[in-house]
Structures are given as structure tokens and as C-alpha cells.
């Protein structure tokens, strides 16, 4: 089959560079009523995702949800917190802040712990909040804050929440599939991710891997019809049907992406590759005079923020365009105070790509 070459490599945190075989898997049509789709694609994906997330597969179940990752986050926040509940949201970046926005729009009582984008949450402070505000029933936190690439100590935060018997919600959008974890051991009740991040599928849907007993409690609690997590789960659990039109091509591509994750050697091996990408990138960039925003001990293997060059001739747009002409698409910075740009380490990207990227940047030196 003659598939077109992509004109440039996406060094972005999703959508990201996918394999040709993942793209090729989209080249047929599916009937959403037929078991070729419901059983062999949808149910198969749900089973494999639960297995990737934990060895305690009987306690957990996977729900697929149409839309981008935010839709999946909104479906969890909008369905899991009862009218009498209160959500503690930890935010050290745009995605934590987005959860606050969701709680506001949905009129869900919440408490926010907002901290600078370059700081990790402080466990003692979280403990104080849990002690002082007993009305808190749920805690939500982002694993890898894609805003900067900072990795939050989610395992420790969730363990602390569990000391106080809270329900835990983790936005692992940009880390699930790229960083090993067992969500039962980590005591995560709801984990959220999406198709176009570390599993290396194409955009179109998100997924929630959740404790079955917690999904049961979401019944009749949703603040939205289309984002009703319980209803979506109850329908899907009965034979792989989606309540409303499913993104069939993206779903089929995702099954292929899961197979390729397995062929690569699973999450451990992917984590090694991403870590190698990140290390190659940051070592090379430092050699040619760039500084990373974060210290190495906070940095995730997912995406890296760099401080923009200080020369006044530098402009991100010019930098971006020259790199694009040379075959690489990077990402603008997203932090509120400070000039940065970001380079993604995930997708069908290898250390050799990072080396070539650095050679290209070094050659440019146009500012
Ligand atoms: C990508 C991402 C999301 C979801 O963003 P969408 O644009 O809705 O797909 C949420 N949280 C994090 C940490 C992300 O990286």
C-alpha cells in the first residue's frame, strides 16, 4: 500500500507522530451494530487497557468516551462527585486549572490547591487541607502536567488521600502507556487518558479506567447526558456498544496502536525509549546552549520545556518555521510567567530523531 510520507515529524504531546500501520488501520468502514466492531475491536480494547493498567483486572473496568481528553475528564468530574460531595483539585499547570474550570461550570463544590507551574505539590500542605476540610470527598490531580512536563508525585498524593478515605481521580492523559504504574497498587479510583498520547493512536476519544464499585456509584449522578460516565459504561459493558456514534476509524487505529505497544515490549520498553529520547534531547540541547525549565528530578520523559534564547533577534515563530521547513514541528511554551518552548518526546520518535533535531537547531543559529 502506498501511504503518503508525513511532511514533518510531530514533536508534540499529542496528536503525535503515529506509525504508518496505525494510519493504515483506518482504511475501512465499520458498522457500530456489528460484532466485528463491538466485540473484536471495542471489547478487545477495553480488556487490553484494563490489563495494561493493573493486574487486579476484576476490580477495574474501562470506559471509552467520544471527544478529546478533556471530555473524558469532564465526564469523570461531572459523574463521580455526588451533590453532597466536595472535590479537592491540585493544580500546577493548565490541565489542573482546567479541572477547576470544569468544577466551576458544573457547579461542583471544590477546594483548589494552586501552586506555581515549576513546583511539585507539597504533601504536608495536602494533609493540612484534608485535615481542615473534612467535607472533601474526592481528590483530583494531574500525573504529568503537560504544561511544563513536570511529573507530580501522584502515588504519594493518592496514598495520602486514601489515608483520609477519599476517592481519587488522576489525569494521566499524557503519561498512561508511557510510564509504568499499577493503578490498583497506586490506589487510583479513576484514571483518565486519551487515544492520541502515549498509546500512539489518533485523536477522537478518551478513556477512563476505573474501579467497578466506583463506577456503580456514578449512577444517576451525571450533570450531562452525553458525558454520563455510568450510562456510557453500562451500555458499553453490555457487548461493546457506544451510546452515540463512535469514532470507528480512530477506535480501530487504537487497537493497532495497542498491538504495536505490545510488539515494542509493553509499557516498560516504551518508557525506556521515551526516557532515552528525553535524555538525548536535553543533553544535546544543553551542549548547544539551551537550558531546560525544570530540574532533572522533576522532569518527566514525556515533554521538555526549554527557556527561549535571550538574544533579541529570537522569535518563536521564526524558530518554529525554520524547524518545520527542516522536518520538525515543535510546541510553543505554555507557562504564564516566562518565555519557553516545548519539545515532545513521545510518539513514533527515536533518540536518533532527537540527535538529528539538535544538529538542525545547531546549524540554524539564526538568532
Ligand atoms: C492532552 C491533555 C489533556 C486533554 O487535552 P485535550 O486537548 O482535551 O485532548 C488533559 N490533561 C493533560 C495532562 C493532557 O496532557
Short mmCIF file of C-alpha atoms and ligand atoms in Angstrom, two decimals:
data_model
loop_
_atom_site.label_atom_id
_atom_site.label_comp_id
_atom_site.label_asym_id
_atom_site.label_seq_id
_atom_site.Cartn_x
_atom_site.Cartn_y
_atom_site.Cartn_z
CA UNK A 1 0.00 0.00 0.00
CA UNK A 2 1.26 3.43 -0.91
CA UNK A 3 0.76 5.69 2.08
CA UNK A 4 1.98 9.27 1.91
CA UNK A 5 5.00 10.33 3.98
CA UNK A 6 4.26 12.88 6.67
CA UNK A 7 5.90 16.18 5.66
CA UNK A 8 7.32 16.61 9.18
CA UNK A 9 7.81 14.76 12.44
CA UNK A 10 5.49 15.91 15.23
CA UNK A 11 7.47 16.56 18.39
CA UNK A 12 4.27 17.46 20.21
CA UNK A 13 2.42 15.99 23.19
CA UNK A 14 -0.47 14.67 21.10
CA UNK A 15 -1.71 14.42 18.48
CA UNK A 16 1.72 12.99 17.81
CA UNK A 17 3.61 11.07 15.16
CA UNK A 18 1.91 7.72 14.56
CA UNK A 19 3.11 4.71 12.61
CA UNK A 20 2.02 4.07 9.04
CA UNK A 21 0.38 0.86 10.16
CA UNK A 22 -1.74 2.75 12.71
CA UNK A 23 -2.82 5.18 9.98
CA UNK A 24 -3.45 2.31 7.55
CA UNK A 25 -5.73 0.57 10.07
CA UNK A 26 -8.24 3.37 9.49
CA UNK A 27 -8.79 2.47 5.85
CA UNK A 28 -12.03 0.59 6.18
CA UNK A 29 -15.55 1.22 7.40
CA UNK A 30 -17.27 -0.36 10.38
CA UNK A 31 -20.85 -0.99 11.39
CA UNK A 32 -21.35 0.04 15.02
CA UNK A 33 -24.04 -2.59 15.43
CA UNK A 34 -21.90 -5.48 14.24
CA UNK A 35 -19.87 -7.74 16.49
CA UNK A 36 -16.84 -7.37 14.19
CA UNK A 37 -16.65 -3.91 15.69
CA UNK A 38 -18.29 -4.27 19.11
CA UNK A 39 -16.61 -7.47 20.22
CA UNK A 40 -13.42 -7.71 18.20
CA UNK A 41 -12.47 -4.06 18.42
CA UNK A 42 -14.23 -2.25 21.30
CA UNK A 43 -14.31 -5.05 23.86
CA UNK A 44 -10.82 -6.13 22.91
CA UNK A 45 -9.52 -2.59 23.53
CA UNK A 46 -11.32 -2.36 26.88
CA UNK A 47 -9.86 -5.65 28.04
CA UNK A 48 -6.34 -4.77 26.95
CA UNK A 49 -6.45 -1.30 28.54
CA UNK A 50 -7.57 -2.72 31.88
CA UNK A 51 -4.73 -5.27 31.68
CA UNK A 52 -2.22 -2.53 30.90
CA UNK A 53 -3.38 -0.55 33.93
CA UNK A 54 -3.40 -3.24 36.59
CA UNK A 55 -3.06 -6.89 37.41
CA UNK A 56 -6.25 -6.59 39.52
CA UNK A 57 -8.34 -6.70 36.36
CA UNK A 58 -11.51 -7.92 38.06
CA UNK A 59 -11.76 -4.77 40.22
CA UNK A 60 -11.44 -2.33 37.30
CA UNK A 61 -13.25 -1.63 34.05
CA UNK A 62 -12.50 0.61 31.06
CA UNK A 63 -14.94 3.08 29.52
CA UNK A 64 -14.25 4.73 26.17
CA UNK A 65 -15.63 8.25 25.70
CA UNK A 66 -16.04 10.26 22.50
CA UNK A 67 -14.18 13.54 22.21
CA UNK A 68 -10.77 14.81 23.21
CA UNK A 69 -9.17 14.09 26.58
CA UNK A 70 -10.96 17.00 28.28
CA UNK A 71 -14.34 15.38 27.52
CA UNK A 72 -13.22 12.30 29.46
CA UNK A 73 -12.02 14.45 32.38
CA UNK A 74 -15.32 16.32 32.37
CA UNK A 75 -17.28 13.07 32.30
CA UNK A 76 -15.46 11.82 35.41
CA UNK A 77 -15.71 15.06 37.38
CA UNK A 78 -19.32 15.51 36.30
CA UNK A 79 -20.34 11.94 37.19
CA UNK A 80 -18.24 10.87 40.17
CA UNK A 81 -18.91 13.65 42.67
CA UNK A 82 -22.32 13.46 44.33
CA UNK A 83 -24.35 16.61 45.08
CA UNK A 84 -23.16 16.39 48.68
CA UNK A 85 -19.51 15.90 47.72
CA UNK A 86 -16.55 18.24 47.52
CA UNK A 87 -13.57 17.94 45.22
CA UNK A 88 -10.01 18.91 46.13
CA UNK A 89 -8.18 19.87 42.94
CA UNK A 90 -4.41 20.18 42.81
CA UNK A 91 -3.19 22.45 40.03
CA UNK A 92 0.35 23.27 38.95
CA UNK A 93 -0.41 23.91 35.31
CA UNK A 94 -3.06 24.43 32.66
CA UNK A 95 -4.61 20.97 32.97
CA UNK A 96 -5.08 21.22 36.73
CA UNK A 97 -6.60 24.66 36.21
CA UNK A 98 -8.90 23.19 33.57
CA UNK A 99 -10.31 20.77 36.16
CA UNK A 100 -11.10 23.78 38.35
CA UNK A 101 -12.86 25.36 35.39
CA UNK A 102 -14.86 22.18 34.83
CA UNK A 103 -15.92 22.10 38.51
CA UNK A 104 -16.99 25.75 38.26
CA UNK A 105 -19.04 25.24 35.09
CA UNK A 106 -20.72 22.16 36.55
CA UNK A 107 -21.36 23.86 39.90
CA UNK A 108 -19.43 21.24 41.82
CA UNK A 109 -18.19 22.38 45.24
CA UNK A 110 -14.39 22.33 45.20
CA UNK A 111 -11.29 23.38 47.04
CA UNK A 112 -8.26 24.34 44.94
CA UNK A 113 -4.61 23.93 45.80
CA UNK A 114 -2.94 26.07 43.15
CA UNK A 115 0.83 26.28 43.03
CA UNK A 116 3.47 27.59 40.64
CA UNK A 117 3.98 25.66 37.41
CA UNK A 118 7.54 24.78 38.32
CA UNK A 119 6.71 23.38 41.80
CA UNK A 120 5.56 19.94 42.80
CA UNK A 121 2.61 19.69 45.23
CA UNK A 122 3.61 19.65 48.89
CA UNK A 123 2.34 16.56 50.73
CA UNK A 124 2.25 18.31 54.11
CA UNK A 125 0.05 21.03 52.64
CA UNK A 126 -2.32 18.44 51.14
CA UNK A 127 -2.51 16.71 54.52
CA UNK A 128 -3.42 20.01 56.17
CA UNK A 129 -6.20 20.60 53.63
CA UNK A 130 -7.56 17.09 54.20
CA UNK A 131 -7.46 17.62 57.98
CA UNK A 132 -9.01 21.08 57.91
CA UNK A 133 -11.72 20.47 55.32
CA UNK A 134 -13.47 17.21 56.22
CA UNK A 135 -16.19 17.92 53.61
CA UNK A 136 -13.71 16.90 50.90
CA UNK A 137 -14.82 13.57 49.40
CA UNK A 138 -12.69 13.40 46.23
CA UNK A 139 -9.19 14.44 45.16
CA UNK A 140 -8.10 15.16 41.59
CA UNK A 141 -4.53 15.57 40.38
CA UNK A 142 -2.60 15.54 37.09
CA UNK A 143 0.20 12.98 36.76
CA UNK A 144 2.41 14.57 34.11
CA UNK A 145 1.50 18.28 33.79
CA UNK A 146 2.00 18.66 30.06
CA UNK A 147 2.11 22.45 30.56
CA UNK A 148 5.75 22.12 31.60
CA UNK A 149 6.49 18.38 31.56
CA UNK A 150 6.65 18.24 35.36
CA UNK A 151 5.94 14.88 36.95
CA UNK A 152 3.76 15.07 40.06
CA UNK A 153 4.25 12.53 42.91
CA UNK A 154 0.86 11.01 42.21
CA UNK A 155 1.47 7.74 44.01
CA UNK A 156 2.29 9.56 47.26
CA UNK A 157 -0.58 12.05 46.85
CA UNK A 158 -3.10 9.28 46.23
CA UNK A 159 -1.79 7.25 49.18
CA UNK A 160 -2.28 10.32 51.37
CA UNK A 161 -5.83 10.82 50.06
CA UNK A 162 -6.56 7.18 50.86
CA UNK A 163 -5.39 7.66 54.47
CA UNK A 164 -8.37 10.02 54.66
CA UNK A 165 -10.67 7.69 52.67
CA UNK A 166 -11.05 10.00 49.67
CA UNK A 167 -11.97 8.92 46.14
CA UNK A 168 -9.04 9.56 43.80
CA UNK A 169 -9.12 10.90 40.25
CA UNK A 170 -5.90 11.04 38.23
CA UNK A 171 -5.48 12.81 34.91
CA UNK A 172 -2.82 10.54 33.45
CA UNK A 173 -3.59 11.79 29.97
CA UNK A 174 -0.03 12.31 28.86
CA UNK A 175 1.59 9.57 30.94
CA UNK A 176 -0.54 6.43 30.73
CA UNK A 177 1.15 3.94 28.41
CA UNK A 178 4.47 5.78 28.69
CA UNK A 179 5.16 5.45 32.42
CA UNK A 180 4.70 2.13 34.25
CA UNK A 181 2.09 2.05 37.03
CA UNK A 182 -0.38 -0.37 38.56
CA UNK A 183 -3.46 1.67 39.36
CA UNK A 184 -4.68 -0.83 41.94
CA UNK A 185 -1.37 -0.68 43.80
CA UNK A 186 -1.36 3.10 43.44
CA UNK A 187 -4.99 3.16 44.76
CA UNK A 188 -6.33 5.21 41.87
CA UNK A 189 -10.13 5.02 41.58
CA UNK A 190 -10.49 6.87 38.25
CA UNK A 191 -7.64 7.18 35.76
CA UNK A 192 -8.16 9.25 32.62
CA UNK A 193 -6.18 9.19 29.37
CA UNK A 194 -6.78 9.53 25.66
CA UNK A 195 -6.11 7.81 22.36
CA UNK A 196 -3.60 10.26 20.93
CA UNK A 197 -0.96 10.29 23.65
CA UNK A 198 1.41 7.52 24.82
CA UNK A 199 -0.55 4.65 23.28
CA UNK A 200 0.26 6.41 19.98
CA UNK A 201 -3.19 6.31 18.43
CA UNK A 202 -5.01 9.08 16.56
CA UNK A 203 -7.32 11.62 18.24
CA UNK A 204 -11.06 11.03 18.63
CA UNK A 205 -11.74 9.60 22.05
CA UNK A 206 -10.56 9.34 25.62
CA UNK A 207 -10.80 6.52 28.10
CA UNK A 208 -11.41 6.06 31.80
CA UNK A 209 -10.09 3.08 33.73
CA UNK A 210 -12.00 2.95 37.00
CA UNK A 211 -12.88 0.80 39.96
CA UNK A 212 -16.10 -1.06 39.19
CA UNK A 213 -17.57 -0.23 42.61
CA UNK A 214 -16.89 3.47 41.99
CA UNK A 215 -18.45 3.35 38.53
CA UNK A 216 -21.58 1.84 40.13
CA UNK A 217 -21.78 4.83 42.45
CA UNK A 218 -21.90 7.22 39.48
CA UNK A 219 -25.40 6.06 38.56
CA UNK A 220 -27.89 8.93 38.14
CA UNK A 221 -25.29 11.44 39.17
CA UNK A 222 -24.11 12.92 35.86
CA UNK A 223 -24.55 16.61 35.14
CA UNK A 224 -24.51 15.96 31.38
CA UNK A 225 -26.29 13.49 29.12
CA UNK A 226 -23.55 12.83 26.57
CA UNK A 227 -20.81 12.76 29.22
CA UNK A 228 -22.65 10.45 31.62
CA UNK A 229 -19.87 8.08 32.65
CA UNK A 230 -22.14 5.50 34.27
CA UNK A 231 -24.50 5.28 31.31
CA UNK A 232 -21.62 5.03 28.85
CA UNK A 233 -20.11 2.25 30.95
CA UNK A 234 -23.36 0.35 31.48
CA UNK A 235 -24.08 0.39 27.74
CA UNK A 236 -20.53 -0.50 26.73
CA UNK A 237 -20.20 -3.27 29.28
CA UNK A 238 -23.18 -4.94 27.65
CA UNK A 239 -21.37 -6.03 24.49
CA UNK A 240 -19.16 -3.14 23.40
CA UNK A 241 -21.83 -0.69 22.21
CA UNK A 242 -21.39 3.06 22.44
CA UNK A 243 -24.46 5.12 23.32
CA UNK A 244 -23.93 7.55 20.46
CA UNK A 245 -21.89 7.41 17.23
CA UNK A 246 -18.40 6.20 17.98
CA UNK A 247 -15.27 7.37 16.15
CA UNK A 248 -14.90 3.97 14.46
CA UNK A 249 -11.78 4.68 12.43
CA UNK A 250 -9.92 6.18 15.37
CA UNK A 251 -11.01 3.24 17.54
CA UNK A 252 -9.75 0.68 15.02
CA UNK A 253 -6.45 2.57 14.71
CA UNK A 254 -6.17 2.46 18.51
CA UNK A 255 -6.40 -1.33 18.53
CA UNK A 256 -3.50 -1.41 16.09
CA UNK A 257 -1.59 1.03 18.33
CA UNK A 258 -2.14 -1.29 21.30
CA UNK A 259 -0.77 -4.21 19.29
CA UNK A 260 2.30 -2.14 18.41
CA UNK A 261 2.79 -1.21 22.07
CA UNK A 262 2.84 -4.92 22.83
CA UNK A 263 5.28 -5.58 19.98
CA UNK A 264 7.59 -2.89 21.34
CA UNK A 265 7.75 -4.82 24.60
CA UNK A 266 4.98 -3.11 26.59
CA UNK A 267 4.93 -0.01 28.75
CA UNK A 268 8.34 -0.70 30.38
CA UNK A 269 10.07 -0.69 26.99
CA UNK A 270 8.17 2.36 25.79
CA UNK A 271 9.13 4.16 28.99
CA UNK A 272 12.78 3.31 28.28
CA UNK A 273 12.55 4.69 24.75
CA UNK A 274 10.82 7.91 25.86
CA UNK A 275 13.36 8.33 28.66
CA UNK A 276 16.18 7.85 26.17
CA UNK A 277 14.55 10.38 23.82
CA UNK A 278 14.25 12.89 26.65
CA UNK A 279 17.83 12.38 27.84
CA UNK A 280 19.26 12.60 24.33
CA UNK A 281 17.27 15.77 23.76
CA UNK A 282 18.14 17.57 26.97
CA UNK A 283 21.84 16.58 26.92
CA UNK A 284 22.15 17.73 23.31
CA UNK A 285 20.28 20.97 23.88
CA UNK A 286 22.43 21.80 26.91
CA UNK A 287 25.54 21.24 24.80
CA UNK A 288 24.40 23.84 22.30
CA UNK A 289 23.49 26.37 24.95
CA UNK A 290 19.86 25.79 25.92
CA UNK A 291 18.55 25.44 29.48
CA UNK A 292 15.67 23.22 30.48
CA UNK A 293 12.96 24.93 32.55
CA UNK A 294 12.79 22.15 35.15
CA UNK A 295 15.49 20.48 37.22
CA UNK A 296 16.07 16.87 36.14
CA UNK A 297 14.49 15.41 39.28
CA UNK A 298 11.06 16.88 38.41
CA UNK A 299 11.24 16.25 34.69
CA UNK A 300 9.02 13.62 33.02
CA UNK A 301 10.11 11.62 29.98
CA UNK A 302 7.02 12.97 28.12
CA UNK A 303 7.73 16.56 27.12
CA UNK A 304 10.52 19.03 27.90
CA UNK A 305 10.26 22.82 28.31
CA UNK A 306 13.26 24.94 27.37
CA UNK A 307 13.94 28.58 28.15
CA UNK A 308 13.84 30.67 24.99
CA UNK A 309 17.15 32.18 23.84
CA UNK A 310 17.77 35.64 25.31
CA UNK A 311 19.01 37.20 22.04
CA UNK A 312 16.59 39.87 20.95
CA UNK A 313 16.57 38.56 17.37
CA UNK A 314 14.92 35.37 18.63
CA UNK A 315 11.27 34.84 17.84
CA UNK A 316 9.42 31.58 18.47
CA UNK A 317 7.54 31.82 15.21
CA UNK A 318 10.72 32.16 13.16
CA UNK A 319 12.35 29.30 15.10
CA UNK A 320 9.21 27.20 14.60
CA UNK A 321 9.01 27.86 10.88
CA UNK A 322 12.65 27.13 10.14
CA UNK A 323 12.40 23.88 12.12
CA UNK A 324 9.21 22.97 10.31
CA UNK A 325 10.88 23.56 6.94
CA UNK A 326 13.57 21.17 8.14
CA UNK A 327 11.09 18.45 9.08
CA UNK A 328 10.29 19.05 12.76
CA UNK A 329 7.23 20.53 14.38
CA UNK A 330 7.68 21.68 17.99
CA UNK A 331 5.30 23.25 20.52
CA UNK A 332 5.04 26.75 21.96
CA UNK A 333 5.54 27.24 25.70
CA UNK A 334 2.52 27.34 27.95
CA UNK A 335 3.71 28.81 31.23
CA UNK A 336 2.24 32.06 32.49
CA UNK A 337 5.42 33.90 33.50
CA UNK A 338 8.44 33.11 31.39
CA UNK A 339 9.33 32.60 27.77
CA UNK A 340 9.67 28.93 26.87
CA UNK A 341 9.13 26.43 24.09
CA UNK A 342 8.41 22.72 24.38
CA UNK A 343 9.65 19.61 22.60
CA UNK A 344 7.67 16.39 22.91
CA UNK A 345 9.45 13.08 23.48
CA UNK A 346 6.51 10.77 22.76
CA UNK A 347 5.09 9.14 19.62
CA UNK A 348 6.91 7.24 16.90
CA UNK A 349 10.11 9.14 17.70
CA UNK A 350 13.55 7.72 18.50
CA UNK A 351 16.79 9.00 20.05
CA UNK A 352 18.26 9.27 16.54
CA UNK A 353 15.47 11.76 15.67
CA UNK A 354 16.47 13.82 18.69
CA UNK A 355 20.11 13.82 17.58
CA UNK A 356 19.14 14.98 14.10
CA UNK A 357 16.88 17.65 15.59
CA UNK A 358 19.75 19.02 17.69
CA UNK A 359 22.08 19.07 14.67
CA UNK A 360 19.42 21.04 12.83
CA UNK A 361 18.99 23.55 15.65
CA UNK A 362 22.75 23.95 15.95
CA UNK A 363 23.06 24.56 12.22
CA UNK A 364 20.31 27.17 12.28
CA UNK A 365 21.75 29.52 14.90
CA UNK A 366 19.93 32.29 13.12
CA UNK A 367 19.08 34.46 16.09
C1 LIG B 1 -3.66 16.36 26.46
C2 LIG B 1 -4.03 16.53 27.88
C3 LIG B 1 -5.37 16.69 28.29
C4 LIG B 1 -6.53 16.73 27.35
O1 LIG B 1 -6.44 17.71 26.40
P1 LIG B 1 -7.37 17.65 25.12
O2 LIG B 1 -6.91 18.82 24.33
O3 LIG B 1 -8.78 17.78 25.57
O4 LIG B 1 -7.13 16.33 24.47
C5 LIG B 1 -5.64 16.74 29.65
N1 LIG B 1 -4.66 16.67 30.56
C6 LIG B 1 -3.36 16.53 30.21
C7 LIG B 1 -2.32 16.42 31.28
C8 LIG B 1 -3.00 16.46 28.86
O5 LIG B 1 -1.72 16.30 28.51
#
